[in-house]
Coordinates of C-alpha atoms in Angstrom, one line a residue:
M332 CA 30.3 11.3 -35.0
F333 CA 27.1 10.4 -36.3
P334 CA 24.8 14.6 -35.5
F335 CA 28.2 15.4 -38.2
I336 CA 27.4 12.7 -40.5
N337 CA 23.7 13.9 -40.6
R338 CA 24.1 17.1 -40.7
I339 CA 26.7 16.5 -43.9
S340 CA 24.3 14.0 -45.8
H341 CA 21.1 15.4 -44.7
R342 CA 19.6 11.9 -43.9
L343 CA 19.2 11.0 -40.7
H344 CA 21.6 7.5 -39.8
K345 CA 21.3 8.2 -35.9
L346 CA 18.7 9.9 -34.1
P347 CA 19.3 10.2 -30.6
V348 CA 15.9 12.0 -29.3
L349 CA 12.8 11.7 -30.1
V350 CA 9.8 14.0 -28.4
L351 CA 6.3 11.8 -28.4
M352 CA 3.1 13.4 -27.7
P353 CA 0.9 10.8 -26.8
H354 CA -2.6 12.5 -26.8
S355 CA -4.3 15.8 -27.2
R356 CA -5.5 16.6 -23.8
C357 CA -4.4 18.6 -21.2
N358 CA -5.6 18.9 -17.4
C359 CA -4.3 22.6 -17.3
R360 CA -5.7 25.4 -19.0
C361 CA -2.2 27.7 -18.9
V362 CA -2.7 31.2 -20.4
M363 CA 0.7 30.9 -22.6
C364 CA -0.4 27.9 -24.0
D365 CA -3.3 26.4 -26.3
I366 CA -3.3 22.6 -25.8
W367 CA -6.2 22.4 -23.5
K368 CA -8.7 24.0 -26.4
A369 CA -8.4 20.5 -28.7
N370 CA -9.1 18.7 -25.3
S371 CA -12.7 17.3 -26.9
E372 CA -10.7 16.2 -30.5
K373 CA -9.6 13.2 -27.7
R374 CA -6.6 11.9 -30.0
E375 CA -4.1 9.4 -28.9
I376 CA -1.5 7.1 -30.4
S377 CA -2.3 3.9 -29.5
A378 CA -0.2 1.3 -28.2
G379 CA -0.6 -0.8 -31.3
E380 CA 0.4 2.0 -34.0
L381 CA 3.6 3.1 -32.2
A382 CA 4.3 -1.2 -32.2
K383 CA 4.5 -0.7 -36.0
H384 CA 7.3 2.0 -35.2
I385 CA 9.6 0.6 -32.9
S386 CA 11.8 -1.3 -35.0
S387 CA 12.3 2.3 -37.0
F388 CA 13.5 3.7 -33.6
Q389 CA 15.7 0.4 -32.9
K390 CA 17.7 1.2 -36.5
L391 CA 17.8 4.7 -35.8
G392 CA 19.5 4.4 -32.5
V393 CA 17.2 6.1 -30.8
K394 CA 18.2 6.7 -27.1
Q395 CA 16.1 8.9 -25.1
V396 CA 12.2 9.5 -25.4
A397 CA 10.3 12.8 -24.2
L398 CA 6.9 12.2 -23.4
S399 CA 5.4 15.6 -24.0
G400 CA 1.6 16.9 -24.3
G401 CA -0.4 18.2 -23.3
E402 CA -0.3 15.9 -20.0
A403 CA 1.7 12.6 -21.0
L404 CA -0.2 11.1 -17.7
M405 CA -3.9 11.2 -19.2
H406 CA -3.3 8.8 -21.9
S407 CA -5.2 5.6 -21.7
N408 CA -2.5 2.8 -21.9
L409 CA 0.7 4.9 -21.3
W410 CA 2.5 2.3 -19.7
A411 CA 2.1 0.5 -22.8
L412 CA 3.6 2.6 -24.8
C413 CA 6.3 3.0 -22.1
T414 CA 6.8 -1.1 -22.2
Q415 CA 7.5 -1.0 -26.1
L416 CA 10.1 1.6 -26.0
K417 CA 11.7 0.3 -23.3
S418 CA 11.7 -2.7 -25.1
I419 CA 15.0 -1.5 -27.4
G420 CA 16.8 0.4 -24.5
I421 CA 15.1 3.7 -24.4
K422 CA 15.5 6.2 -21.7
I423 CA 11.9 7.4 -21.3
S424 CA 11.8 11.6 -19.4
L425 CA 8.3 12.4 -18.6
L426 CA 6.8 15.9 -19.1
S427 CA 3.8 16.3 -16.5
T428 CA 1.9 19.1 -15.0
G429 CA 1.8 17.3 -12.0
L430 CA -1.7 17.3 -11.2
T431 CA -2.2 13.5 -10.8
L432 CA 1.4 12.9 -10.1
K433 CA 0.7 11.2 -6.7
A434 CA -1.5 9.2 -8.0
H435 CA 0.8 7.7 -10.9
A436 CA 3.9 8.0 -8.8
R437 CA 4.8 4.2 -8.6
D438 CA 4.0 3.7 -12.3
V439 CA 6.0 6.4 -13.1
I440 CA 9.0 5.7 -11.3
A441 CA 8.9 2.0 -12.6
H442 CA 8.5 2.8 -16.3
C443 CA 10.6 6.4 -16.6
D444 CA 13.7 7.4 -15.7
D445 CA 13.2 11.2 -14.9
A446 CA 10.4 13.7 -14.6
I447 CA 10.2 17.0 -15.9
V448 CA 7.5 19.2 -14.3
S449 CA 6.3 22.6 -15.0
I450 CA 6.7 24.9 -12.4
D451 CA 5.1 28.6 -13.0
G452 CA 5.5 30.5 -9.7
S453 CA 5.1 30.3 -5.8
L454 CA 1.5 28.8 -4.9
E455 CA -1.0 31.9 -5.2
I456 CA 1.1 32.6 -9.1
H457 CA 1.4 28.9 -10.1
N458 CA -2.2 28.5 -9.3
S459 CA -3.7 31.6 -11.2
I460 CA -1.5 31.3 -14.7
R461 CA -2.5 27.4 -14.8
N462 CA -6.3 28.3 -13.9
I463 CA -6.6 24.9 -11.6
P464 CA -7.1 25.4 -8.1
S465 CA -4.1 24.0 -6.1
A466 CA -2.5 23.1 -8.8
F467 CA 0.7 24.5 -7.0
E468 CA -0.5 22.0 -3.6
K469 CA -0.9 18.9 -6.4
L470 CA 2.7 19.0 -7.8
A471 CA 4.3 19.3 -4.2
E472 CA 2.4 16.4 -3.2
G473 CA 2.8 14.7 -6.3
V474 CA 7.0 15.8 -6.3
G475 CA 7.0 14.5 -2.5
E476 CA 5.4 11.2 -3.4
I477 CA 7.9 10.4 -6.0
K478 CA 10.8 11.3 -3.6
R479 CA 9.5 9.5 -0.6
L480 CA 8.9 5.8 -2.9
N481 CA 12.5 6.8 -4.5
P482 CA 14.7 9.8 -3.0
S483 CA 16.7 9.6 -5.8
F484 CA 14.9 9.1 -9.0
S485 CA 15.0 12.9 -10.8
V486 CA 12.3 15.5 -10.9
T487 CA 13.4 18.6 -12.4
G488 CA 11.5 21.5 -13.1
R489 CA 10.9 23.8 -16.2
C490 CA 9.1 27.3 -16.0
V491 CA 8.3 29.9 -18.8
L492 CA 9.1 32.9 -17.3
Q493 CA 6.3 35.7 -18.5
K494 CA 4.2 38.8 -17.8
Q495 CA 2.5 37.1 -15.7
N496 CA 5.6 35.4 -13.2
F497 CA 9.1 37.5 -13.5
R498 CA 8.5 39.0 -10.8
D499 CA 8.0 36.1 -9.0
F500 CA 11.4 34.8 -10.1
I501 CA 13.2 34.2 -6.7
K502 CA 10.2 32.8 -5.2
I503 CA 10.0 30.4 -8.2
I504 CA 13.4 29.5 -7.0
Q505 CA 12.8 29.4 -3.7
S506 CA 9.4 27.2 -4.1
A507 CA 11.3 24.8 -6.5
K508 CA 13.8 23.8 -3.4
E509 CA 10.8 23.4 -1.1
I510 CA 9.2 20.7 -3.2
G511 CA 12.3 19.1 -3.8
L512 CA 13.0 19.8 -7.1
N513 CA 16.4 18.6 -8.4
Q514 CA 16.7 21.4 -10.7
I515 CA 14.7 24.3 -12.4
S516 CA 15.1 25.7 -16.0
F517 CA 13.7 28.5 -17.9
L518 CA 12.2 29.7 -21.5
A519 CA 10.7 32.7 -22.7
A520 CA 7.0 32.2 -23.8
D521 CA 6.2 31.4 -27.7
V522 CA 4.3 33.9 -29.1
S523 CA 5.4 33.7 -32.0
S524 CA 4.5 30.2 -33.6
S525 CA 1.3 27.7 -34.1
A526 CA 2.9 25.2 -31.8
F527 CA 1.1 24.3 -28.5
N528 CA -1.7 24.3 -30.7
H529 CA -1.6 28.2 -31.0
V530 CA -4.0 28.8 -33.6
D531 CA -4.5 32.6 -33.2
L532 CA -1.8 34.5 -31.0
S533 CA -3.6 38.3 -31.4
G534 CA -2.4 41.0 -30.3
V535 CA -4.5 40.6 -27.0
Q536 CA -3.4 37.2 -26.0
K537 CA 0.4 38.5 -26.9
E538 CA 0.6 41.5 -25.1
E539 CA -0.6 39.5 -22.2
I540 CA 2.0 37.1 -22.1
A541 CA 5.2 38.8 -23.3
L542 CA 7.0 41.3 -21.4
S543 CA 6.9 45.1 -22.2
L544 CA 10.7 47.0 -22.9
V545 CA 9.7 48.2 -19.4
E546 CA 9.2 45.0 -17.4
A547 CA 12.1 43.2 -19.9
D548 CA 14.3 45.9 -17.9
E549 CA 12.6 45.1 -14.8
L550 CA 13.8 41.0 -15.5
E551 CA 17.5 42.6 -16.4
S552 CA 18.0 44.2 -12.8
T553 CA 16.5 41.1 -11.3
L554 CA 18.6 38.7 -13.1
K555 CA 22.0 40.6 -12.4
K556 CA 20.7 40.6 -9.1
S557 CA 20.0 37.0 -8.5
F558 CA 23.5 36.5 -10.3
I559 CA 25.1 37.8 -7.0
D560 CA 22.1 36.5 -4.7
L561 CA 21.8 33.0 -5.8
K562 CA 25.8 32.6 -6.9
K563 CA 25.5 28.5 -5.2
E564 CA 22.5 27.9 -7.1
Y565 CA 23.6 29.1 -10.2
S566 CA 27.5 27.9 -9.7
R567 CA 25.7 24.2 -8.5
K568 CA 23.5 24.3 -11.5
F569 CA 20.7 24.1 -9.2
I570 CA 19.5 27.2 -11.9
A571 CA 20.5 25.2 -15.1
E572 CA 21.3 27.9 -17.1
S573 CA 24.1 29.8 -17.3
P574 CA 23.6 34.1 -16.3
A575 CA 24.5 34.7 -20.2
K576 CA 22.0 32.6 -21.2
M577 CA 19.3 34.0 -18.6
L578 CA 20.0 37.3 -20.4
S579 CA 19.2 35.9 -23.5
L580 CA 15.4 35.9 -22.3
V581 CA 15.1 39.5 -21.8
Q582 CA 17.1 39.6 -24.9
H583 CA 14.2 37.7 -26.1
Y584 CA 11.7 40.0 -25.4
R585 CA 13.3 43.0 -26.2
A586 CA 13.7 41.7 -29.8
L587 CA 10.0 41.0 -29.9
R588 CA 9.5 44.7 -29.2
G589 CA 11.8 45.3 -32.6
Q590 CA 14.7 46.8 -29.7
E591 CA 17.2 44.3 -30.3
K592 CA 18.5 41.1 -32.2
F593 CA 16.6 37.8 -31.2
P594 CA 19.5 35.5 -29.2
S595 CA 22.0 33.7 -31.8
K596 CA 21.2 30.3 -31.6
K597 CA 23.2 27.1 -31.3
C598 CA 20.8 24.2 -32.4
N599 CA 21.1 21.0 -34.5
A600 CA 17.6 19.5 -33.6
P601 CA 16.1 19.0 -37.0
W602 CA 19.2 16.5 -37.7
V603 CA 19.4 14.7 -34.1
S604 CA 15.6 15.3 -32.8
A605 CA 12.2 14.2 -34.6
V606 CA 8.3 15.1 -32.8
I607 CA 5.7 12.5 -33.2
E608 CA 2.0 14.9 -32.6
P609 CA -1.4 13.0 -31.4
T610 CA -2.3 13.3 -34.8
G611 CA 0.6 11.0 -36.4
D612 CA 2.2 14.0 -38.0
V613 CA 6.0 14.0 -37.6
L614 CA 7.8 17.0 -37.3
P615 CA 11.5 18.3 -37.1
C616 CA 11.0 19.9 -33.8
F617 CA 7.7 22.0 -32.2
F618 CA 8.5 24.9 -34.5
H619 CA 8.7 23.6 -38.2
K620 CA 5.7 21.5 -39.9
S621 CA 5.1 18.1 -40.3
Y622 CA 6.9 16.3 -43.3
G623 CA 5.1 13.0 -42.8
N624 CA 2.5 10.9 -40.6
I625 CA 3.1 7.8 -38.9
Y626 CA -0.6 6.7 -39.6
K627 CA 0.0 6.6 -43.3
E628 CA 3.9 5.8 -43.7
N629 CA 6.9 4.2 -41.9
F630 CA 8.4 6.4 -39.2
L631 CA 12.5 5.7 -40.7
N632 CA 11.1 6.2 -44.2
I633 CA 8.8 9.6 -43.4
I634 CA 12.1 11.3 -41.5
N635 CA 14.6 10.4 -44.8
S636 CA 11.9 11.0 -47.2
E637 CA 12.3 13.6 -50.1
K638 CA 10.8 15.9 -48.6
A639 CA 12.6 15.9 -45.0
I640 CA 16.0 15.6 -46.9
T641 CA 15.1 18.9 -48.7
F642 CA 13.6 20.7 -45.5
R643 CA 17.0 19.9 -43.9
K644 CA 19.0 21.2 -47.0
G645 CA 17.3 24.1 -46.9
L646 CA 17.1 25.4 -43.5
D647 CA 19.5 27.6 -42.2
I648 CA 19.0 28.0 -38.5
K649 CA 20.8 31.9 -38.2
R650 CA 18.2 33.1 -40.8
N651 CA 15.0 31.0 -40.9
P652 CA 12.2 33.2 -38.9
T653 CA 11.2 30.6 -37.0
C654 CA 14.4 29.5 -35.6
Q655 CA 15.3 33.1 -34.7
R656 CA 12.0 33.4 -32.4
C657 CA 12.3 29.7 -31.1
V658 CA 12.3 29.7 -27.5
C659 CA 13.6 25.9 -26.9
S660 CA 16.6 24.9 -29.5
L661 CA 18.2 21.6 -28.8
Y662 CA 22.0 20.8 -29.5
V663 CA 23.0 17.4 -29.4

């Protein structure tokens, strides 16, 4: 009932999902993400600062917090943040590159409810995209250590399919199985927004990431073959997306080249979630602009401010250019 009430009034009575980016750094240097370029800034949300907003989260009935980044495990006092969130019954999902997962495995199990790791390909492809030697090996060791300590702890994978790895699609799925992931999901690369610290996505950078029309055709053929060869993986949801959803990635890349319309989106993220960045900025989602800052105002006041309500009233998901190009929609 609450999503309907939120949507009609544009005032958020409940906020089930919160994405918290606890600090600004990352330990990878991925080609499709520029978060690592802000490593020198070393911004992070302290436990003391977060504590000021815990009562707002409780009043809004926040159920799930995703610790995003960057690499959340690089925060200087991450487990203190988790303790605060757990004190009001919030479930925590950790998003991680996996590089230091092994060293933090016991704490991850103790403080989080599940983990979502980035996997960009089989060993050589993953290491190349991450620009970190032995990145895949460290990821595999981290997942293995968590599964050794707690076999039932859910660790799923997330992969951005783009120019450098789309031909590795079958091996990505095989690799996800081999290292013990419970599931894997796929996204297209974002080359249209300022999210993930994209300051200037030049034409050269886009060409290094986005598929050409010929490559989109090749991906479509690969995917259609996989619907037959990997029927069990799709039916059992080891591959999280349906065949139709996977083909929408092809459509997205063709749309970037002006050959098709962007896939239609079923999304209510601005009405059921929010993102808090290391700067304290509060966003309706990764891709839209901030409407307040937790260092200046109370979180509850920010998301129901006149600016926030006006934004939601005027947002048409089907027609908004940012929403049309979105690679990561949410529907609750």
